[in-house]
CSV table of C-alpha atoms in Angstrom, one decimal:
chain,number,residue,atom,x,y,z
A,1,MET,CA,0.0,0.0,0.0
A,2,VAL,CA,1.5,3.4,-1.1
A,3,ILE,CA,0.5,6.6,0.7
A,4,SER,CA,0.9,9.9,-1.1
A,5,ASN,CA,3.1,12.5,0.5
A,6,LYS,CA,0.9,15.4,-0.7
A,7,PRO,CA,-1.7,15.2,2.1
A,8,LEU,CA,1.1,14.9,4.7
A,9,ARG,CA,2.9,18.0,3.4
A,10,PHE,CA,-0.4,19.9,3.4
A,11,ILE,CA,-1.0,19.0,7.0
A,12,ILE,CA,2.5,20.0,8.1
A,13,ALA,CA,2.3,23.2,6.2
A,14,THR,CA,-1.0,24.1,7.8
A,15,PHE,CA,0.3,23.3,11.2
A,16,VAL,CA,3.4,25.5,10.7
A,17,ALA,CA,1.2,28.3,9.4
A,18,CYS,CA,-1.0,28.1,12.5
A,19,LEU,CA,1.9,28.2,15.0
A,20,PRO,CA,1.7,31.9,15.5
A,21,LEU,CA,-1.9,31.5,16.8
A,22,MET,CA,-0.5,29.5,19.7
A,23,SER,CA,1.6,32.4,20.9
A,24,PHE,CA,-1.0,33.2,23.5
A,25,ALA,CA,0.1,30.1,25.4
A,26,ASN,CA,3.1,32.0,26.8
A,27,GLN,CA,2.8,32.8,30.5
A,28,GLU,CA,1.7,36.4,31.3
A,29,VAL,CA,3.7,36.1,34.6
A,30,ASP,CA,7.3,35.0,34.7
A,31,SER,CA,7.3,31.6,36.4
A,32,THR,CA,10.8,32.2,37.8
A,33,GLN,CA,9.7,35.4,39.4
A,34,VAL,CA,6.7,33.6,40.9
A,35,HIS,CA,8.9,31.0,42.4
A,36,VAL,CA,11.2,33.6,43.9
A,37,GLU,CA,8.3,35.6,45.3
A,38,ALA,CA,6.8,32.4,46.8
A,39,SER,CA,10.1,31.5,48.4
A,40,HIS,CA,10.4,35.0,50.0
A,41,GLU,CA,6.9,34.8,51.3
A,42,GLN,CA,7.5,31.4,52.8
A,43,VAL,CA,10.6,32.5,54.6
A,44,ALA,CA,8.8,35.6,55.9
A,45,GLU,CA,6.0,33.4,57.2
A,46,GLY,CA,8.6,31.2,59.1
A,47,HIS,CA,7.5,27.8,57.8
A,48,GLY,CA,9.2,24.7,59.3
A,49,GLU,CA,12.5,23.5,58.1
A,50,GLY,CA,12.5,21.4,54.9
A,51,THR,CA,9.2,22.7,53.6
A,52,HIS,CA,8.6,23.9,50.0
A,53,ALA,CA,6.5,26.6,48.4
A,54,GLU,CA,3.3,25.5,46.8
A,55,PRO,CA,3.2,25.9,43.0
A,56,THR,CA,1.5,29.1,41.9
A,57,ASP,CA,1.7,29.3,38.1
A,58,VAL,CA,-0.1,27.0,35.7
A,59,LYS,CA,3.0,25.1,34.5
A,60,SER,CA,4.2,24.3,38.0
A,61,LYS,CA,0.7,23.2,39.1
A,62,ILE,CA,0.4,20.8,36.2
A,63,LYS,CA,3.9,19.4,36.9
A,64,ALA,CA,3.0,18.9,40.6
A,65,PHE,CA,-0.4,17.3,39.6
A,66,ILE,CA,1.4,14.9,37.2
A,67,GLY,CA,3.9,14.0,40.0
A,68,HIS,CA,1.1,13.2,42.4
A,69,HIS,CA,-0.9,11.3,39.8
A,70,VAL,CA,1.9,8.7,39.2
A,71,LEU,CA,2.4,8.3,43.0
A,72,ASP,CA,0.4,6.1,45.3
A,73,SER,CA,-1.9,7.9,47.7
A,74,HIS,CA,-4.1,7.2,50.8
A,75,ASP,CA,-7.3,8.4,49.3
A,76,PHE,CA,-9.2,8.8,46.0
A,77,SER,CA,-9.4,12.5,45.2
A,78,PHE,CA,-11.8,13.5,42.4
A,79,THR,CA,-12.3,17.3,42.5
A,80,GLN,CA,-10.7,20.1,44.4
A,81,ASP,CA,-11.4,23.8,44.7
A,82,ASP,CA,-8.1,25.8,44.6
A,83,GLU,CA,-9.7,28.8,46.4
A,84,THR,CA,-11.4,27.0,49.3
A,85,GLY,CA,-9.3,23.9,49.3
A,86,GLU,CA,-12.5,21.7,49.5
A,87,ALA,CA,-12.4,18.4,47.7
A,88,TRP,CA,-14.6,15.5,47.0
A,89,SER,CA,-12.7,12.3,47.9
A,90,VAL,CA,-12.9,8.9,49.4
A,91,ALA,CA,-10.8,8.3,52.4
A,92,LEU,CA,-9.0,5.0,52.9
A,93,PRO,CA,-7.8,3.3,56.1
A,94,VAL,CA,-4.3,4.1,57.4
A,95,VAL,CA,-2.6,1.2,59.2
A,96,LEU,CA,0.9,2.0,60.8
A,97,TRP,CA,3.2,0.2,63.0
A,98,ASP,CA,5.3,2.6,65.0
A,99,GLU,CA,6.1,1.3,68.5
A,100,GLY,CA,2.6,-0.2,68.4
A,101,LEU,CA,-0.4,-0.4,66.0
A,102,HIS,CA,-2.0,2.8,64.8
A,103,THR,CA,-5.2,2.8,62.7
A,104,PHE,CA,-7.2,5.8,61.6
A,105,SER,CA,-8.8,7.2,58.5
A,106,SER,CA,-6.8,9.1,56.0
A,107,ALA,CA,-9.4,11.9,56.2
A,108,LYS,CA,-7.4,13.1,59.2
A,109,PHE,CA,-4.7,14.3,56.8
A,110,HIS,CA,-7.2,16.5,54.8
A,111,HIS,CA,-5.3,15.7,51.6
A,112,GLY,CA,-1.9,16.0,53.2
A,113,LYS,CA,-2.5,19.5,54.6
A,114,GLU,CA,-3.0,18.6,58.3
A,115,VAL,CA,-1.3,16.5,60.9
A,116,ALA,CA,-3.0,13.3,62.2
A,117,GLU,CA,-2.7,12.4,65.8
A,118,SER,CA,-2.8,8.7,67.0
A,119,ASN,CA,-2.1,7.5,70.5
A,120,GLY,CA,0.0,10.5,71.3
A,121,ASN,CA,2.1,10.4,68.1
A,122,TYR,CA,1.8,12.8,65.2
A,123,TYR,CA,2.0,11.9,61.6
A,124,ALA,CA,2.1,13.9,58.3
A,125,ILE,CA,2.2,13.1,54.6
A,126,ASN,CA,5.3,14.4,52.8
A,127,HIS,CA,3.9,16.4,49.9
A,128,TYR,CA,6.6,15.3,47.5
A,129,ASP,CA,6.8,11.5,47.9
A,130,GLY,CA,3.4,10.7,49.4
A,131,LYS,CA,5.0,8.8,52.4
A,132,ILE,CA,3.9,9.1,56.0
A,133,TYR,CA,6.4,10.3,58.6
A,134,ARG,CA,6.3,10.8,62.3
A,135,THR,CA,6.4,14.5,63.1
A,136,ASP,CA,5.8,17.0,66.0
A,137,ALA,CA,2.4,18.6,66.6
A,138,ALA,CA,3.2,21.3,64.0
A,139,GLY,CA,3.9,18.6,61.3
A,140,THR,CA,7.5,19.7,60.7
A,141,ILE,CA,9.4,17.4,58.2
A,142,THR,CA,13.1,18.1,58.2
A,143,GLU,CA,15.3,17.2,55.3
A,144,ASN,CA,19.0,16.2,55.0
A,145,GLU,CA,20.9,19.0,53.4
A,146,GLU,CA,23.1,16.7,51.3
A,147,THR,CA,20.5,14.2,50.1
A,148,GLY,CA,17.3,16.1,50.3
A,149,PHE,CA,15.5,13.1,51.9
A,150,PRO,CA,13.4,13.5,55.1
A,151,THR,CA,15.2,12.6,58.3
A,152,ASN,CA,12.0,12.0,60.2
A,153,VAL,CA,11.1,8.5,61.5
A,154,ARG,CA,9.1,6.6,58.9
A,155,PRO,CA,6.7,4.0,60.4
A,156,ILE,CA,6.0,0.7,58.7
A,157,ASP,CA,3.0,1.4,56.5
A,158,PHE,CA,0.4,-1.3,56.0
A,159,SER,CA,-2.2,1.2,54.8
A,160,ILE,CA,-4.9,0.4,52.2
A,161,THR,CA,-3.8,2.7,49.4
A,162,LYS,CA,-5.2,3.2,45.9
A,163,THR,CA,-2.8,0.6,44.6
A,164,VAL,CA,-3.8,-2.0,47.2
A,165,VAL,CA,-7.5,-1.3,46.4
A,166,SER,CA,-6.9,-1.8,42.7
A,167,ILE,CA,-5.1,-5.1,43.4
A,168,LEU,CA,-7.9,-6.4,45.6
A,169,ILE,CA,-10.5,-5.4,42.9
A,170,ALA,CA,-8.5,-7.1,40.2
A,171,ALA,CA,-8.2,-10.3,42.4
A,172,ILE,CA,-11.9,-10.3,43.1
A,173,LEU,CA,-12.8,-9.8,39.5
A,174,MET,CA,-10.5,-12.6,38.4
A,175,VAL,CA,-12.0,-15.1,41.0
A,176,LEU,CA,-15.6,-14.2,40.1
A,177,LEU,CA,-15.1,-14.3,36.3
A,178,PHE,CA,-13.0,-17.4,35.9
A,179,SER,CA,-14.7,-19.4,38.6
A,180,SER,CA,-18.0,-18.8,36.7
A,181,LEU,CA,-16.3,-19.7,33.5
A,182,ALA,CA,-15.0,-23.0,34.9
A,183,LYS,CA,-18.4,-23.8,36.3
A,184,SER,CA,-20.1,-23.1,33.0
A,185,TYR,CA,-17.7,-25.6,31.3
A,186,ALA,CA,-18.8,-28.3,33.7
A,187,LYS,CA,-22.5,-27.6,33.4
A,188,ASN,CA,-22.8,-27.1,29.7
A,189,GLY,CA,-20.5,-29.9,28.3
A,190,GLY,CA,-17.5,-27.8,27.7
A,191,ILE,CA,-19.4,-24.7,26.3
A,192,ALA,CA,-18.6,-21.4,28.0
A,193,LYS,CA,-21.5,-19.2,29.2
A,194,GLY,CA,-21.8,-16.1,31.2
A,195,PRO,CA,-19.5,-13.0,31.4
A,196,GLY,CA,-16.4,-15.2,31.6
A,197,ARG,CA,-17.1,-16.2,28.0
A,198,ILE,CA,-15.6,-12.9,26.9
A,199,PHE,CA,-12.2,-14.0,28.1
A,200,GLU,CA,-12.3,-17.6,26.7
A,201,PRO,CA,-10.5,-16.6,23.4
A,202,LEU,CA,-7.7,-15.1,25.5
A,203,VAL,CA,-7.4,-18.2,27.6
A,204,VAL,CA,-7.2,-20.4,24.5
A,205,TYR,CA,-4.7,-18.0,22.9
A,206,ILE,CA,-2.3,-18.1,25.9
A,207,ARG,CA,-2.5,-21.9,25.9
A,208,ASP,CA,-2.0,-22.4,22.2
A,209,GLU,CA,0.2,-19.5,21.2
A,210,ILE,CA,2.3,-18.8,24.4
A,211,ALA,CA,2.4,-21.8,26.7
A,212,ILE,CA,2.7,-24.8,24.3
A,213,PRO,CA,5.2,-23.3,21.8
A,214,ASN,CA,7.5,-21.9,24.5
A,215,ILE,CA,7.3,-24.6,27.2
A,216,GLY,CA,6.2,-27.7,25.3
A,217,GLU,CA,3.2,-30.0,25.4
A,218,LYS,CA,4.9,-32.1,28.1
A,219,ASN,CA,5.3,-29.4,30.7
A,220,TYR,CA,3.0,-26.5,29.8
A,221,LYS,CA,0.2,-27.5,32.1
A,222,ARG,CA,2.4,-27.0,35.2
A,223,TYR,CA,2.6,-23.3,34.4
A,224,MET,CA,-0.7,-22.5,32.8
A,225,SER,CA,-2.4,-21.4,36.0
A,226,TYR,CA,0.4,-18.9,36.7
A,227,LEU,CA,0.6,-17.6,33.1
A,228,LEU,CA,-3.2,-17.0,33.0
A,229,THR,CA,-3.1,-15.3,36.4
A,230,ILE,CA,-0.2,-13.0,35.5
A,231,PHE,CA,-1.7,-12.1,32.1
A,232,PHE,CA,-5.1,-11.1,33.4
A,233,PHE,CA,-3.7,-9.5,36.6
A,234,VAL,CA,-1.4,-7.2,34.7
A,235,LEU,CA,-4.1,-6.5,32.1
A,236,PHE,CA,-6.7,-5.5,34.6
A,237,LEU,CA,-4.3,-3.3,36.5
A,238,ASN,CA,-3.2,-1.6,33.2
A,239,ILE,CA,-6.9,-1.0,32.4
A,240,PHE,CA,-7.5,0.5,35.8
A,241,GLY,CA,-4.7,2.9,35.2
A,242,LEU,CA,-6.6,4.4,32.2
A,243,THR,CA,-9.6,5.2,34.4
A,244,PRO,CA,-10.1,8.7,36.0
A,245,LEU,CA,-9.4,7.1,39.4
A,246,GLY,CA,-5.7,7.9,39.1
A,247,ILE,CA,-4.5,4.4,39.7
A,248,ASN,CA,-0.9,3.6,38.6
A,249,ALA,CA,-0.3,0.1,40.0
A,250,THR,CA,1.8,-1.3,37.2
A,251,GLY,CA,3.7,2.0,37.0
A,252,ASN,CA,4.8,1.3,40.6
A,253,LEU,CA,8.3,-0.3,40.8
A,254,SER,CA,7.3,-2.3,43.9
A,255,ILE,CA,4.5,-4.0,42.1
A,256,THR,CA,6.6,-4.9,39.0
A,257,PHE,CA,9.4,-6.1,41.3
A,258,ALA,CA,7.0,-8.5,43.1
A,259,LEU,CA,5.7,-9.9,39.8
A,260,ALA,CA,9.2,-10.3,38.4
A,261,LEU,CA,10.3,-12.0,41.7
A,262,ILE,CA,7.6,-14.6,41.4
A,263,THR,CA,8.6,-15.4,37.9
A,264,PHE,CA,12.2,-15.6,39.0
A,265,LEU,CA,11.4,-18.0,41.9
A,266,ILE,CA,9.2,-20.3,39.7
A,267,THR,CA,11.8,-20.4,37.0
A,268,ASN,CA,14.7,-21.4,39.3
A,269,LEU,CA,12.8,-23.6,41.7
A,270,THR,CA,11.3,-25.8,38.9
A,271,ALA,CA,14.4,-25.9,36.7
A,272,ASN,CA,15.9,-29.3,35.9
A,273,ARG,CA,19.5,-30.3,36.0
A,274,HIS,CA,20.1,-29.5,32.3
A,275,TYR,CA,19.2,-25.8,33.0
A,276,TRP,CA,21.8,-25.5,35.8
A,277,GLY,CA,24.3,-27.6,33.9
A,278,HIS,CA,24.2,-25.1,31.0
A,279,ILE,CA,24.8,-22.3,33.5
A,280,PHE,CA,27.7,-23.7,35.5
A,281,TRP,CA,29.3,-26.3,33.2
A,282,MET,CA,28.2,-25.8,29.6
A,283,PRO,CA,28.6,-28.9,27.4
A,284,GLY,CA,30.4,-28.6,24.2
A,285,VAL,CA,32.6,-25.7,25.4
A,286,PRO,CA,36.3,-26.0,26.2
A,287,LYS,CA,36.8,-26.3,30.0
A,288,PRO,CA,38.8,-23.1,30.4
A,289,MET,CA,36.0,-21.2,28.7
A,290,ARG,CA,33.4,-22.8,31.0
A,291,ILE,CA,35.1,-21.1,34.0
A,292,ILE,CA,34.9,-17.7,32.3
A,293,LEU,CA,31.4,-18.1,31.0
A,294,ALA,CA,29.8,-19.5,34.2
A,295,PRO,CA,29.7,-16.1,36.1
A,296,ILE,CA,28.3,-14.5,33.0
A,297,GLU,CA,25.5,-17.1,32.6
A,298,LEU,CA,24.8,-16.8,36.4
A,299,LEU,CA,24.5,-13.1,36.0
A,300,GLY,CA,21.9,-13.6,33.3
A,301,VAL,CA,19.7,-15.5,35.7
A,302,PHE,CA,19.2,-12.2,37.6
A,303,ILE,CA,19.1,-10.0,34.6
A,304,LYS,CA,16.1,-11.7,33.1
A,305,PRO,CA,13.7,-10.8,36.0
A,306,PHE,CA,15.2,-7.4,36.2
A,307,SER,CA,14.4,-6.7,32.6
A,308,LEU,CA,10.8,-7.9,33.3
A,309,MET,CA,10.5,-5.5,36.1
A,310,ILE,CA,11.9,-2.5,34.3
A,311,ARG,CA,10.1,-3.1,31.0
A,312,LEU,CA,6.6,-3.2,32.5
A,313,TYR,CA,7.3,-0.3,34.9
A,314,ALA,CA,8.9,2.0,32.4
A,315,ASN,CA,6.3,1.6,29.7
A,316,ILE,CA,3.3,2.1,31.9
A,317,PHE,CA,5.0,5.0,33.9
A,318,ALA,CA,6.1,6.7,30.8
A,319,GLY,CA,2.7,6.4,29.2
A,320,HIS,CA,1.0,8.1,32.2
A,321,ILE,CA,3.5,10.9,32.2
A,322,VAL,CA,3.1,11.6,28.4
A,323,LEU,CA,-0.6,11.4,28.5
A,324,MET,CA,-1.0,13.7,31.5
A,325,SER,CA,1.5,16.1,30.0
A,326,ILE,CA,-0.5,16.4,26.8
A,327,ILE,CA,-3.7,16.8,28.8
A,328,GLY,CA,-2.0,19.6,30.7
A,329,LEU,CA,-1.2,21.4,27.5
A,330,MET,CA,-4.9,22.1,27.1
A,331,PHE,CA,-4.8,24.3,30.2
A,332,ILE,CA,-1.5,26.0,29.1
A,333,PHE,CA,-2.6,26.9,25.6
A,334,LYS,CA,-4.8,30.0,25.5
A,335,SER,CA,-6.1,29.5,22.0
A,336,TRP,CA,-8.8,27.3,20.7
A,337,LEU,CA,-6.4,25.7,18.2
A,338,GLY,CA,-3.8,24.7,20.6
A,339,SER,CA,-6.2,23.3,23.1
A,340,SER,CA,-8.1,21.4,20.4
A,341,LEU,CA,-4.9,19.8,19.0
A,342,SER,CA,-3.9,18.8,22.6
A,343,PHE,CA,-7.3,17.3,23.2
A,344,GLY,CA,-7.2,15.3,19.9
A,345,LEU,CA,-3.7,14.1,20.6
A,346,ALA,CA,-4.6,13.0,24.1
A,347,PHE,CA,-7.7,11.2,22.8
A,348,LEU,CA,-5.6,9.3,20.2
A,349,LEU,CA,-2.9,8.5,22.8
A,350,SER,CA,-5.6,7.2,25.2
A,351,ILE,CA,-6.6,4.7,22.5
A,352,LEU,CA,-3.0,3.7,22.0
A,353,GLU,CA,-2.6,3.2,25.8
A,354,ILE,CA,-5.4,0.6,25.6
A,355,LEU,CA,-3.3,-1.3,23.1
A,356,VAL,CA,-0.2,-0.9,25.3
A,357,ALA,CA,-2.2,-2.3,28.2
A,358,PHE,CA,-2.8,-5.5,26.3
A,359,LEU,CA,0.7,-5.5,24.8
A,360,GLN,CA,2.5,-5.2,28.1
A,361,ALA,CA,0.4,-8.0,29.6
A,362,TYR,CA,1.2,-10.2,26.6
A,363,ILE,CA,5.0,-9.4,26.7
A,364,PHE,CA,5.2,-10.2,30.4
A,365,THR,CA,3.4,-13.5,30.0
A,366,MET,CA,5.4,-14.4,26.8
A,367,LEU,CA,8.8,-13.8,28.5
A,368,SER,CA,7.7,-15.7,31.6
A,369,ALA,CA,6.8,-18.6,29.4
A,370,LEU,CA,10.2,-18.4,27.6
A,371,TYR,CA,12.0,-18.5,30.9
A,372,PHE,CA,9.9,-21.5,32.1
A,373,GLY,CA,10.6,-23.3,28.8
A,374,SER,CA,14.4,-22.8,29.1
A,375,ALA,CA,14.2,-24.1,32.7
A,376,VAL,CA,12.5,-27.4,31.8
A,377,GLN,CA,13.8,-28.1,28.4
A,378,GLU,CA,15.5,-31.4,27.9
A,379,HIS,CA,18.9,-31.2,26.3
A,380,HIS,CA,20.7,-34.0,24.5
A,381,HIS,CA,24.4,-33.2,23.8
A,382,ASP,CA,27.1,-35.3,22.4
A,383,GLU,CA,30.1,-34.6,24.7
A,384,ALA,CA,32.5,-35.8,22.1
A,385,HIS,CA,31.2,-33.1,19.8
């Protein structure tokens, strides 16, 4: 299929011609001056050590909003009035272990603006990392001058955050959907019925196109339950990340680390002797070279799950940043053309993110199946060769 370059040239020429109409997007107030003035005001007011000025111009507010969007939080915030500070949100339970158990509602923090008291201890949410620290009654969070990290005591946090809620919802959905799918098979002679029927083609695809080709017909059934679980778990969390709830579970390095760790453990705990033989004493290779290559092969055992972790995290995290940045341009541009183009681009990118949600779940499952297949593969080597 050949596409003519003339329409593309016309679109580019039109876009360049309309660029002057977007000049209204420039800030009327110098953002550098705003930050300087805010810093002077903060010093004059005598705020606690280690605090930062709140963003005042549009660009800084958008940047701060994007930063908070990709972080986990202790409540679901939907709307907020900048003038009154009032917001419509759903508070989540806070569970801390700090010389004893502390439980209270995240509503006590008032979206991180107030200090919460529990059993004589005071806790505050750091505005820039979303973590809870023990403070004084004034909520002072001090920072290390060299590293910039808070020096306050950080309790062990077992709170039910947005990420935890999304994981629980995904788990419940999977149990309900696939248990009903399994029951429908038994009742209807192998014919799927009910809402779980929607996912039957995906189940068959994972079995026939991922598990069997990469693991083999002899061993694939041992890993099918995990492959199906990891595919739909990652898929549901990716889809949740595209909703207005602000959930970014698979863009959280802790979540992707846990998933990659499970794949790592299953691969190495179920591996046969041929797998370890190829790592520590590779057949068909001169013995001096085996000594040199063994550490390299052993390093590859840990690089594989690391690549799983980073690939899923980086793709989802970057997608959220880019999409939120393009949406933010609608509030920066002060012309109908600039905002319309930003809206259209954000809409197209949102559709692309749906494809990415499926693609990343597929890639994670495919690579896990490849690692399982290499761990259980039977090798037949001729030592003389």
